[in-house]
mmCIF file of C-alpha atoms and ligand atoms in Angstrom:
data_model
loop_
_atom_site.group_PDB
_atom_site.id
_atom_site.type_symbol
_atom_site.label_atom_id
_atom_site.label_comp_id
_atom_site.label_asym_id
_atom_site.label_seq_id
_atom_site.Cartn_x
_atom_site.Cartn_y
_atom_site.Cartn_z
ATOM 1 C CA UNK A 216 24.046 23.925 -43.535
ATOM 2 C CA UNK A 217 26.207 24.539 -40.795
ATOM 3 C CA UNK A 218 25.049 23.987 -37.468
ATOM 4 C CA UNK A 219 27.003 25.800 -34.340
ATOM 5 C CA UNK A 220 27.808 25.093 -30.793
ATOM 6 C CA UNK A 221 25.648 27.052 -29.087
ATOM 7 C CA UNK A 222 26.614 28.039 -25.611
ATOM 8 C CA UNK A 223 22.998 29.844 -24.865
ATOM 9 C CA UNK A 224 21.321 29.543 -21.280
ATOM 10 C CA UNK A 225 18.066 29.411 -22.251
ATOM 11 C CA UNK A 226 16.205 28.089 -25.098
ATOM 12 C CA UNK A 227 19.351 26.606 -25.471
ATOM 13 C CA UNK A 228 21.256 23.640 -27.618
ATOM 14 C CA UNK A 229 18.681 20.559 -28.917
ATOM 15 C CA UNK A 230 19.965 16.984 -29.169
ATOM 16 C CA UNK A 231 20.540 16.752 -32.788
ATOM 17 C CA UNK A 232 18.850 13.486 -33.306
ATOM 18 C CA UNK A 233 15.800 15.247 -31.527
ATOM 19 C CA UNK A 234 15.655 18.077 -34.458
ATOM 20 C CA UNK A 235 16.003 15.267 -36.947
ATOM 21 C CA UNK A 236 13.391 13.138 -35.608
ATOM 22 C CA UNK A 237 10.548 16.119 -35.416
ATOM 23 C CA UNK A 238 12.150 17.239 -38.484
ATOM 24 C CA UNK A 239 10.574 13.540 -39.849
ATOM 25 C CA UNK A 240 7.647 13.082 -37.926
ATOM 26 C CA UNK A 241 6.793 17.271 -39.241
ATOM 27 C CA UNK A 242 4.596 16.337 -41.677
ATOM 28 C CA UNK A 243 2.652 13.110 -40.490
ATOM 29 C CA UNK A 244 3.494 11.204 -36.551
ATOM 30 C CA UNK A 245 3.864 7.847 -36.528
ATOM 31 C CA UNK A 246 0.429 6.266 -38.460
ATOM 32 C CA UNK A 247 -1.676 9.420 -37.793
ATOM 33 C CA UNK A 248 -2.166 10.894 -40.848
ATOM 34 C CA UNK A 249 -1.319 14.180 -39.618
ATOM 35 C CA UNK A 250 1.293 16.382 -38.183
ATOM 36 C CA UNK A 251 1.401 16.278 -33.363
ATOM 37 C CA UNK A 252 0.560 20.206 -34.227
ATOM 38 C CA UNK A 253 -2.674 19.643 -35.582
ATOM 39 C CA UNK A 254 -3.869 16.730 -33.037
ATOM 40 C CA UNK A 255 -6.807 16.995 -30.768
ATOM 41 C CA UNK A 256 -5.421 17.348 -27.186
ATOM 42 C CA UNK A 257 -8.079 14.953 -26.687
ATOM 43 C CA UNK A 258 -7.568 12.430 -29.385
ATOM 44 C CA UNK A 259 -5.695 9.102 -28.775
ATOM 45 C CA UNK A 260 -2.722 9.889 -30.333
ATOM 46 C CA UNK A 261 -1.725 13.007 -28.250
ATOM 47 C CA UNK A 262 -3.098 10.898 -25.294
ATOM 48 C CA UNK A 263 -0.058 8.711 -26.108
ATOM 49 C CA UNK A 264 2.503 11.212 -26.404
ATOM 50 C CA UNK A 265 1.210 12.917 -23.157
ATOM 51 C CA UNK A 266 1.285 9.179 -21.440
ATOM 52 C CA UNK A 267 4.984 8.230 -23.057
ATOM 53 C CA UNK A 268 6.177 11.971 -21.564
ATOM 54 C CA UNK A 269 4.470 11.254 -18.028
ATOM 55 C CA UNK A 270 5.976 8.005 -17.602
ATOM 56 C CA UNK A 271 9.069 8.927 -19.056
ATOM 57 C CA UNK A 272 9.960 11.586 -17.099
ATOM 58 C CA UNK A 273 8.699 9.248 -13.739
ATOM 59 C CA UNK A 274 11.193 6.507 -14.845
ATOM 60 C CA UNK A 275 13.820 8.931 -15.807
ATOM 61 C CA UNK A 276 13.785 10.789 -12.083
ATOM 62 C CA UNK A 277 12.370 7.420 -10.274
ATOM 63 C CA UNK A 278 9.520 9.745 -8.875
ATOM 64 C CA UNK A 279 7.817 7.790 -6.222
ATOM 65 C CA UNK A 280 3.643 7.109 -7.117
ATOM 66 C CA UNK A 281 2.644 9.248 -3.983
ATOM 67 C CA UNK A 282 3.889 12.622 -6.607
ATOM 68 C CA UNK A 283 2.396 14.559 -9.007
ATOM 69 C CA UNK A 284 3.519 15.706 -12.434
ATOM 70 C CA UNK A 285 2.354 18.265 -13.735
ATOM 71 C CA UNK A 286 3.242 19.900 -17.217
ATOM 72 C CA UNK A 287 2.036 23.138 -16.879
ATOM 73 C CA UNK A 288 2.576 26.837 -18.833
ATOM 74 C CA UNK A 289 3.821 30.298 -17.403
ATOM 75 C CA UNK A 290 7.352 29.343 -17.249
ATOM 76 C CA UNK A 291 9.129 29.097 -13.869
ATOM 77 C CA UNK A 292 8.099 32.418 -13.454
ATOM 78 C CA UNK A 293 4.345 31.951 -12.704
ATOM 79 C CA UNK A 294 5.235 29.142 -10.263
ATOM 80 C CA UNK A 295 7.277 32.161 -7.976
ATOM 81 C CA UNK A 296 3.644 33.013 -6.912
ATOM 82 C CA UNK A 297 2.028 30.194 -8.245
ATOM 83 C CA UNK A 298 3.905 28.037 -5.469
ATOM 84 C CA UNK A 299 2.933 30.204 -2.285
ATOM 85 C CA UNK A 300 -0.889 30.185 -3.790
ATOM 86 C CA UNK A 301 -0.717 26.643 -3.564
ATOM 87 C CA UNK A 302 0.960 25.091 -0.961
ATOM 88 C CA UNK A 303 0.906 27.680 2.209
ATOM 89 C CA UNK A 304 -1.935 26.126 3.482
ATOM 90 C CA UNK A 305 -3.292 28.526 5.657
ATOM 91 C CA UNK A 306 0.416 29.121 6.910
ATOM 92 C CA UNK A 307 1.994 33.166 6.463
ATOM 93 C CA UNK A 308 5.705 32.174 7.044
ATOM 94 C CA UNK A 309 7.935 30.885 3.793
ATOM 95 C CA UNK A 310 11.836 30.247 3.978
ATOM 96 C CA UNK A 311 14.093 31.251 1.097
ATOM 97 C CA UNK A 312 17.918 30.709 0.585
ATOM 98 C CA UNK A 313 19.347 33.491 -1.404
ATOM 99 C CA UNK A 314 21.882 32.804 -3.700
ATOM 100 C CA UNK A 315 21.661 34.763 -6.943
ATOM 101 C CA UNK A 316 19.507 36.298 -9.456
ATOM 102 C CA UNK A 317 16.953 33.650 -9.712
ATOM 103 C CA UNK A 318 16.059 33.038 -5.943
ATOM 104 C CA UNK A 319 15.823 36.818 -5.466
ATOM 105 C CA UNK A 320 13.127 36.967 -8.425
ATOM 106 C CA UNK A 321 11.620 33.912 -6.475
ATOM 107 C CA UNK A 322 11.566 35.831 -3.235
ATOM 108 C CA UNK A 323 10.312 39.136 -4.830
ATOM 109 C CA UNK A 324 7.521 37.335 -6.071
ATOM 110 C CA UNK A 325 6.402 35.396 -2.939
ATOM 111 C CA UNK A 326 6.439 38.401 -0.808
ATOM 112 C CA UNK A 327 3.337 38.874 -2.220
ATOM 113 C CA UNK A 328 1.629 35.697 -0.548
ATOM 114 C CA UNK A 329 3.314 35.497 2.732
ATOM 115 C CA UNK A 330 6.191 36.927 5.198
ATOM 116 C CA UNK A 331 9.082 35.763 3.194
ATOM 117 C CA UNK A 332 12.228 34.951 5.745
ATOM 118 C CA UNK A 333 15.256 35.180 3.924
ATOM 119 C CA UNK A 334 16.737 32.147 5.803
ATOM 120 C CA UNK A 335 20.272 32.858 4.666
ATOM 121 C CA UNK A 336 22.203 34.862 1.406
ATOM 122 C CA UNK A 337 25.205 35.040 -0.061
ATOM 123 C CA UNK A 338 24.939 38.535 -1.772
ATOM 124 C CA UNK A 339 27.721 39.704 0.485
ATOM 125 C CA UNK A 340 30.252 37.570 -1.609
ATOM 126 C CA UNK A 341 28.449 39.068 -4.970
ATOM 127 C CA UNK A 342 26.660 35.529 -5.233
ATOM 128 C CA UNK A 343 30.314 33.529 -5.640
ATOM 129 C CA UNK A 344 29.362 30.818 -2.713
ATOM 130 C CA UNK A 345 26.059 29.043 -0.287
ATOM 131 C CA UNK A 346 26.021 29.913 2.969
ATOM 132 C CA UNK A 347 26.819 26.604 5.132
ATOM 133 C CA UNK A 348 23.052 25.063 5.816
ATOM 134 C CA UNK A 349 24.128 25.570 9.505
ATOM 135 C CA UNK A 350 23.937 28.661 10.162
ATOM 136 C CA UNK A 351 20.414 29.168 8.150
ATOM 137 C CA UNK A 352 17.977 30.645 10.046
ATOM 138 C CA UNK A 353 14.789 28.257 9.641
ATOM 139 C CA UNK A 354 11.925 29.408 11.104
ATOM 140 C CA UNK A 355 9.593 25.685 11.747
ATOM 141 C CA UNK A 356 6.216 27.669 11.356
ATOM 142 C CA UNK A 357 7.395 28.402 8.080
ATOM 143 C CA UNK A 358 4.913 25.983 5.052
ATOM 144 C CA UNK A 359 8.610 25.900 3.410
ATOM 145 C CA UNK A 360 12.094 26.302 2.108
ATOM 146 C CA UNK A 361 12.762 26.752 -1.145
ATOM 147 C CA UNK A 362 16.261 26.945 -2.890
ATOM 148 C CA UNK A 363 17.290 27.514 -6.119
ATOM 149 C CA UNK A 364 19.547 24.330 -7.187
ATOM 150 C CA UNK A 365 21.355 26.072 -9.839
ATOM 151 C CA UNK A 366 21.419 29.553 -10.314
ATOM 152 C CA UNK A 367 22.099 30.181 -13.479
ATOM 153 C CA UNK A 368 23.033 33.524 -14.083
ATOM 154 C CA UNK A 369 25.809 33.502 -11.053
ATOM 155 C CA UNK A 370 26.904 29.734 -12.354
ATOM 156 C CA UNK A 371 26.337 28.442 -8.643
ATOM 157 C CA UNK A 372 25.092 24.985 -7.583
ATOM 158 C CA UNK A 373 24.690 23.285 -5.083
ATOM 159 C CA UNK A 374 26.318 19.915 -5.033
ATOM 160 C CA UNK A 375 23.933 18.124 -1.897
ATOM 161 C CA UNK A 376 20.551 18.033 -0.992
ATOM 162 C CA UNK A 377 20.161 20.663 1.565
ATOM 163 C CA UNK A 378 19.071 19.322 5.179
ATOM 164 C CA UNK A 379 15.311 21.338 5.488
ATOM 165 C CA UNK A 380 15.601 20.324 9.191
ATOM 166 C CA UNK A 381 11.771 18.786 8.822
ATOM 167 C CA UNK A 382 10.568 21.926 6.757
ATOM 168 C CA UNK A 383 9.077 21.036 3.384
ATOM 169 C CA UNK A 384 11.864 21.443 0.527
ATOM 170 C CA UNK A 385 11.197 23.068 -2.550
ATOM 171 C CA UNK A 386 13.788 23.604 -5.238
ATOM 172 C CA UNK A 387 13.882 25.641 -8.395
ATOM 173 C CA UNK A 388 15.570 23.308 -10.850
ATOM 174 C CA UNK A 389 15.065 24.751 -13.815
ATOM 175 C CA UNK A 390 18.898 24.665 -15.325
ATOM 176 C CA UNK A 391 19.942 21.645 -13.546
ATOM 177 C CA UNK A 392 17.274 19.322 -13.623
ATOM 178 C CA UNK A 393 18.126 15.184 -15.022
ATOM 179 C CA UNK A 394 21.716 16.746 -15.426
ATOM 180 C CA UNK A 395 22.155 14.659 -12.174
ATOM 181 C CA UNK A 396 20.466 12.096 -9.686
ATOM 182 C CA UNK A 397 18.459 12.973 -7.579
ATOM 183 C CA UNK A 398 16.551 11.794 -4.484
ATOM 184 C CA UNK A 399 12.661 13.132 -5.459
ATOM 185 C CA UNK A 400 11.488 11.815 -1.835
ATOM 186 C CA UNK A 401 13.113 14.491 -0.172
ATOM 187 C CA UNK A 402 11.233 17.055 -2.017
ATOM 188 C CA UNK A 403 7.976 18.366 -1.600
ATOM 189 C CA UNK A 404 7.936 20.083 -4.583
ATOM 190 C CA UNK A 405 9.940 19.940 -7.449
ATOM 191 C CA UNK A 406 9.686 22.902 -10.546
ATOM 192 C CA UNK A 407 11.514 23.438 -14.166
ATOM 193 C CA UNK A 408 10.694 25.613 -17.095
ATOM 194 C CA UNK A 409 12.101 23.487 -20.210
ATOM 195 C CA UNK A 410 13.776 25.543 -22.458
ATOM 196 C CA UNK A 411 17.196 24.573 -20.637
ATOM 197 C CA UNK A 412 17.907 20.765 -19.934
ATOM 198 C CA UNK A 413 14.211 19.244 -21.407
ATOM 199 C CA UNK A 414 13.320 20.642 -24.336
ATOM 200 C CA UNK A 415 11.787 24.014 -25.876
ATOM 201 C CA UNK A 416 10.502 27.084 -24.265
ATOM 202 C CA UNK A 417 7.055 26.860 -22.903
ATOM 203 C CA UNK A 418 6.606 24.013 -20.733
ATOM 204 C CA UNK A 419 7.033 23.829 -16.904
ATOM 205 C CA UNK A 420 7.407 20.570 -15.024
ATOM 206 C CA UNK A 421 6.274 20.579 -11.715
ATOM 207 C CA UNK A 422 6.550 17.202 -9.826
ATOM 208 C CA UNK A 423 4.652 17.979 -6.150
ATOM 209 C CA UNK A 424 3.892 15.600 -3.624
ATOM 210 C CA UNK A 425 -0.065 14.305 -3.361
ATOM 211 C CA UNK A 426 -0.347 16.069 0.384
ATOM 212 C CA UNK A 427 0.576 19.444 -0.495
ATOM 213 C CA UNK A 428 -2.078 19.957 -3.317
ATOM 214 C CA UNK A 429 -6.024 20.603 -2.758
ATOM 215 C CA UNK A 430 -5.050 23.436 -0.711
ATOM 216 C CA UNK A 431 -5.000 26.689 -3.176
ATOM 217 C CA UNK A 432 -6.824 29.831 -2.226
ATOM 218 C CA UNK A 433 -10.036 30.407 -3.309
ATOM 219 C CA UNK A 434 -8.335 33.527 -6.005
ATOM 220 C CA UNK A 435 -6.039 31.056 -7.732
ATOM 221 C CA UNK A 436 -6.935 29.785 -11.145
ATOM 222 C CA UNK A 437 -8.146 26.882 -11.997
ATOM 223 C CA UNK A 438 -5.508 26.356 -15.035
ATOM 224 C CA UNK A 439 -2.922 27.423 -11.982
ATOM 225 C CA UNK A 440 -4.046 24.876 -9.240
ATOM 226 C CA UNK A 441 -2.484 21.960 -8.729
ATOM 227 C CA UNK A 442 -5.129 19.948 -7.578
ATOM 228 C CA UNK A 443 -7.170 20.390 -10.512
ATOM 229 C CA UNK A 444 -4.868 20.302 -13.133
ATOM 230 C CA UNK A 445 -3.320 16.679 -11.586
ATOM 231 C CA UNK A 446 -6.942 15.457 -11.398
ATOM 232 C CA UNK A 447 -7.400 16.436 -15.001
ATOM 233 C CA UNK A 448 -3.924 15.341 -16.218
ATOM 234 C CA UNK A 449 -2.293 18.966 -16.894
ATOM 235 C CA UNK A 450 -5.113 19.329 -19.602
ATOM 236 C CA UNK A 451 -7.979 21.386 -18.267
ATOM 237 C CA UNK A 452 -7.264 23.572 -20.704
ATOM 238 C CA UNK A 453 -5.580 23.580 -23.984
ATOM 239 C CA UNK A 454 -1.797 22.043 -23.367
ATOM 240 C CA UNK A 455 1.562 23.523 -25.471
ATOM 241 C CA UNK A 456 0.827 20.264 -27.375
ATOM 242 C CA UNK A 457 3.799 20.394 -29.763
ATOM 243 C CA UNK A 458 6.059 21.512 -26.947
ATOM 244 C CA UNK A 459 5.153 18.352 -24.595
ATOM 245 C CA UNK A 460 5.957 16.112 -28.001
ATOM 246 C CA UNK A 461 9.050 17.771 -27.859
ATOM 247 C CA UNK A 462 9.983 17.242 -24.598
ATOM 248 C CA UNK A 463 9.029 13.576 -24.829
ATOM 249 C CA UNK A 464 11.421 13.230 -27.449
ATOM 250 C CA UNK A 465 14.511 14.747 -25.592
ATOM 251 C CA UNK A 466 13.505 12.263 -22.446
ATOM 252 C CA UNK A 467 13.790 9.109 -25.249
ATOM 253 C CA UNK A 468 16.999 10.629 -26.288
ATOM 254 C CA UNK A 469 18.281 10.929 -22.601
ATOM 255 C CA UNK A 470 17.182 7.377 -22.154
ATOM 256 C CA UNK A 471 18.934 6.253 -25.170
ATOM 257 C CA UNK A 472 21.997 7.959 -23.292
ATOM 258 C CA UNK A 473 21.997 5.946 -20.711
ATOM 259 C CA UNK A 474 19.396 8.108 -18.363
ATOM 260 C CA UNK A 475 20.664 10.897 -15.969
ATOM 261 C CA UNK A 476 23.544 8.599 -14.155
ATOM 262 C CA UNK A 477 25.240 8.634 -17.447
ATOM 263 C CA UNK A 478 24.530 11.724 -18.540
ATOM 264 C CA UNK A 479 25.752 13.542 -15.142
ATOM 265 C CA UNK A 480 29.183 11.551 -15.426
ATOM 266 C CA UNK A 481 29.504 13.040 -18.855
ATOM 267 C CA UNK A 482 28.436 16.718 -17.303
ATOM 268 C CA UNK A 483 31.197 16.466 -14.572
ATOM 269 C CA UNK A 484 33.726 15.587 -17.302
ATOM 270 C CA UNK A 485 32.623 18.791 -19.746
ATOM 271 C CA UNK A 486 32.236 21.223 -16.881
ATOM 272 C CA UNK A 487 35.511 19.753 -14.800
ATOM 273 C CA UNK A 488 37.707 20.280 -18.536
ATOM 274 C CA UNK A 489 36.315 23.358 -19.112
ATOM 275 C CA UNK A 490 36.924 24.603 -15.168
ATOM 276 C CA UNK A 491 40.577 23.294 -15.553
ATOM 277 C CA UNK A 492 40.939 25.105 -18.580
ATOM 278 C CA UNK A 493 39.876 28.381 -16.683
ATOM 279 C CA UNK A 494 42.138 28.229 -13.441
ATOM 280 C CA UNK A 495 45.164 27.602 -15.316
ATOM 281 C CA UNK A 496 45.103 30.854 -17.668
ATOM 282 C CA UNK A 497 45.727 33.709 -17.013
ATOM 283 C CA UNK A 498 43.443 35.443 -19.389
ATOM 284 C CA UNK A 499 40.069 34.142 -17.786
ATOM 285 C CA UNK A 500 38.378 33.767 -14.290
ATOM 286 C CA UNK A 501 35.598 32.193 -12.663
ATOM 287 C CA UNK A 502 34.322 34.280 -9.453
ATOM 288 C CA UNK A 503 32.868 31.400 -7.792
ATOM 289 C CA UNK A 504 33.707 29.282 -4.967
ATOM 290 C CA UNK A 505 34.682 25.555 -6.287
ATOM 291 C CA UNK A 506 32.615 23.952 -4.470
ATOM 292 C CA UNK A 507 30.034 25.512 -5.542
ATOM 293 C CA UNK A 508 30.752 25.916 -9.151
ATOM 294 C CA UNK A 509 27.924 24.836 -11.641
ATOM 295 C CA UNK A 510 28.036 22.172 -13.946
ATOM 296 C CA UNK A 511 25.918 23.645 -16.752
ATOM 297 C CA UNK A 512 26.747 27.550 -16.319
ATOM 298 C CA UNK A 513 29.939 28.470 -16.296
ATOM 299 C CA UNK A 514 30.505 31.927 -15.993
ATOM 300 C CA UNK A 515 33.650 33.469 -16.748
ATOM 301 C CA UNK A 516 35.775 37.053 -16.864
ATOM 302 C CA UNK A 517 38.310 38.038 -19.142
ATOM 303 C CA UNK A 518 41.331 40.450 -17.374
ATOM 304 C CA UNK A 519 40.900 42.858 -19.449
ATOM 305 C CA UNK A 520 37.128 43.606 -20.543
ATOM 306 C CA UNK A 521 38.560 45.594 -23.430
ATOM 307 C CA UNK A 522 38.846 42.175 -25.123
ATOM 308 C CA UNK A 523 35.552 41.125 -24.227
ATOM 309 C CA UNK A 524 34.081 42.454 -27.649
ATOM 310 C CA UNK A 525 37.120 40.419 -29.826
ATOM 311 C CA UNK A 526 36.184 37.629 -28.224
ATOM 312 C CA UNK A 527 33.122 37.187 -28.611
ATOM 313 C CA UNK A 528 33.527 38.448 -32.693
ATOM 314 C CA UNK A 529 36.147 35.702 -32.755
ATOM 315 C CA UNK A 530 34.247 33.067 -30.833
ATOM 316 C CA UNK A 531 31.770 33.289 -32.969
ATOM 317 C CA UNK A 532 34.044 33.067 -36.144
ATOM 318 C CA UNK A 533 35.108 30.160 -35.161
ATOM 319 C CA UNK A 534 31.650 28.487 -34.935
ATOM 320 C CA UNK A 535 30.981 29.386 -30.593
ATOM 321 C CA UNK A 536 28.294 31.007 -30.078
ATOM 322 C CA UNK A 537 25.796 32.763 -27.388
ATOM 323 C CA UNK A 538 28.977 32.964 -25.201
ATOM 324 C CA UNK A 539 27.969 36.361 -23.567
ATOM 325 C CA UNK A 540 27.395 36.605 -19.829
ATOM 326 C CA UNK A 541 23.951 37.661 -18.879
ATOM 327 C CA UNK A 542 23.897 41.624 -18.611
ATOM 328 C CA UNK A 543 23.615 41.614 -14.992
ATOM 329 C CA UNK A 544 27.001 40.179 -14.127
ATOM 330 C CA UNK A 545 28.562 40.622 -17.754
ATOM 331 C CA UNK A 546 31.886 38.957 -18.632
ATOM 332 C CA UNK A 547 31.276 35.588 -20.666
ATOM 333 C CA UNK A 548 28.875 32.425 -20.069
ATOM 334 C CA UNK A 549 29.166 29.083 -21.583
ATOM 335 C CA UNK A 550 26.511 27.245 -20.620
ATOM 336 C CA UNK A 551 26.789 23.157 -21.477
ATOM 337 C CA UNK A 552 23.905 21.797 -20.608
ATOM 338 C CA UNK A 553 22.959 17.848 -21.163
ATOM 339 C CA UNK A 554 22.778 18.756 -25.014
ATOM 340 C CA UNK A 555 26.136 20.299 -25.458
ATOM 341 C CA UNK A 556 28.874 17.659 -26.671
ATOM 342 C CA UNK A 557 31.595 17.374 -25.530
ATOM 343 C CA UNK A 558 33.563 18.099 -28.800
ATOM 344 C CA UNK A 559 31.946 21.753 -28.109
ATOM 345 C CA UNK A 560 33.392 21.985 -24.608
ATOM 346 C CA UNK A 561 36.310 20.840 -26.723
ATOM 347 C CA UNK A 562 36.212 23.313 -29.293
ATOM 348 C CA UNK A 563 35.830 26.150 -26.805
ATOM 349 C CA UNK A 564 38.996 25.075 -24.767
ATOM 350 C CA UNK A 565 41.040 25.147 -27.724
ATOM 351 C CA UNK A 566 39.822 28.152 -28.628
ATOM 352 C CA UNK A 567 39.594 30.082 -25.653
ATOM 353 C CA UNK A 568 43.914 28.958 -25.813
ATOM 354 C CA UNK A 569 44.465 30.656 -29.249
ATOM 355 C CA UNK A 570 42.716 33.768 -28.457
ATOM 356 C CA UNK A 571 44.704 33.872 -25.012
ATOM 357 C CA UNK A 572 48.096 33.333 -27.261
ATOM 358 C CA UNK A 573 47.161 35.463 -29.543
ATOM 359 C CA UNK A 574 46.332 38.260 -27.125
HETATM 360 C C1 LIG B 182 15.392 30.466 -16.738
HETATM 361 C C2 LIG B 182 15.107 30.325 -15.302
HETATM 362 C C3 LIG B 182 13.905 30.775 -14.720
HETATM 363 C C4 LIG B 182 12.837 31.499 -15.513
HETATM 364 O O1 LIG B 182 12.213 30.713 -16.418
HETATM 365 P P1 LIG B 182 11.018 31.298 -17.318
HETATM 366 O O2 LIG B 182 10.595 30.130 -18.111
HETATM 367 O O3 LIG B 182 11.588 32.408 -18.149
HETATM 368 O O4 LIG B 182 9.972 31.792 -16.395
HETATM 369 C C5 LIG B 182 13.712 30.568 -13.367
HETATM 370 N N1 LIG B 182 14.635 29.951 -12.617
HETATM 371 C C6 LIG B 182 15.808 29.521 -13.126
HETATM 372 C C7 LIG B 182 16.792 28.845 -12.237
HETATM 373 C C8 LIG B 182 16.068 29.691 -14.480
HETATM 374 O O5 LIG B 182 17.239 29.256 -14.992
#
């Protein structure tokens, strides 16, 4: 066997220990008799895996008792309209900061539910920077603003808290989130597919504040409503069982890595080595602002895009893989989330030198 880096954005790099440990518990979990796959969502064994995750993820983020969480299916995706179904409340005004691909798919989606205002953009600089918060244009009718923390196409991030001036804040962390600390109070709503810092595809965290639920329109599912799903513990339905078991074990592992205040000084270290080793060739570029640069996606160009294909051929010879930008923005990605070592951010410096010698 011979196991890669792998540099994908999404599913994306496992702890090892976490493949290992499934790879164990496969065939029977803990004293069960049987494998988490074939468990009754209802039994008490899955009830303990679902409880462990829950309060795992609440120590993990400190998320204060007056918050939901809420492990729910449709990806991020569904929660673009999912979120305006929810928690307008009888309002028609959201705000939305545009800063790449992911908040435009967020706006294009909740144009549907309400007068979108587009509070401020940055697609005049190609998505390379964030408009300062003071010149946004909030509008205080508005139920909202919602942000995309990391954008993770465009490899832009932003490094504060925005100030929401009093509007509710909602933020898309679906690439970023317990890569650092963050404040949940300051949030009304927080939402995450897995498959890039938490675990495997199919599960979407949504932490949301106890006021802002019991208010979804009459046309919104009952699987999609927040008020009934927290009431009935994100299983009034049939829950990606196996996926939550896997997402409660890459919490344990995070915890047994010192939780997210750890982990983030070991993503500043990967991303700020891996930055470095971009700036000073002369080979590769990264478009975006440093300030704003993202610690998990890290977009970068090669001078000359004839070499784009050798690259990635060689890369990948050399044990680096998924290193190919997304096709929107092409060039090359690496993206290092929580999972990725740093002996692969290692691995990828040295080798992004040889291939700049050698070419
Ligand atoms: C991947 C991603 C999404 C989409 O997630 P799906 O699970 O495919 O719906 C949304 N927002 C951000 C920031 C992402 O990185």
């Amino acid at each position: 066997m011979s196991r890669v880096f792998n540099f994908s954005a999404g599913p994306s790099v496992f702890p090892e220990p976490v493949l290992q440990q499934a790879q164990q518990e496969m065939l029977e979990w803990r004293d069960s008799g049987m494998s988490v796959m074939e468990m009754s969502h209802r039994g008490k064994h899955f009830l303990m895996i679902a409880e462990e995750l829950e309060s795992d993820l609440r120590s993990l983020m400190a998320v204060p008792d007056n918050y939901k969480v809420l492990f729910l299916q449709g990806g991020a995706t569904a929660q673009f309209s999912l979120i305006p179904q929810n928690i307008l409340n009888g309002k028609t005004k959201a705000c939305y900061i545009k800063t790449g691909a992911w908040s435009e798919k967020a706006i294009k989606d909740a144009q549907s539910y309400c007068d979108v205002i587009v509070s401020a953009s940055s697609e005049d600089t190609n998505f390379t920077s964030i408009p300062d918060a003071s010149a946004w244009t909030l509008d205080e009718q508005a139920a909202y603003l919602h942000y995309t923390s990391n954008e993770t196409i465009h490899g832009v991030e932003f490094q504060e808290v925005p100030d929401a001036k009093g509007l509710t804040l909602v933020s898309d962390m679906s690439s970023n989130i317990l890569s650092r600390k963050i404040d949940v109070s300051q949030y009304g709503l927080i939402y995450a597919g897995t498959q890039k810092n938490m675990g495997p595809a199919g599960v979407t965290v949504v932490i949301v504040r106890d006021d802002l639920t019991g208010h979804a329109g009459k046309s919104t599912p009952s699987v999609f409503d927040y008020a009934s799903q927290a009431k009935n513990q994100s299983m009034l339905n049939t829950p990606a069982t196996y996926n939550w078991y896997l997402v409660g074990l890459v919490l344990k592992w995070l915890k047994t890595q010192g939780g997210v205040e750890s982990i983030e000084q070991r993503n500043i270290a990967k991303a700020a080595k891996l930055y470095h080793a971009i700036d000073q060739s002369n080979l590769y570029s990264n478009p975006v602002a440093p300030p704003f640069r993202s610690r998990m996606n890290v977009p970068f160009i090669l001078a000359d895009e004839s070499l784009d294909k050798p690259f990635l051929a060689s890369a990948e010879a050399n044990g680096l893989f998924e290193l190919k930008g997304h096709r929107s923005v092409g060039g090359m990605r690496a993206s290092i989330y929580n999972a990725m070592p740093e002996a692969g951010v290692l691995a990828l410096i040295e080798f992004m030198a040889e291939f700049e010698r050698t070419h």
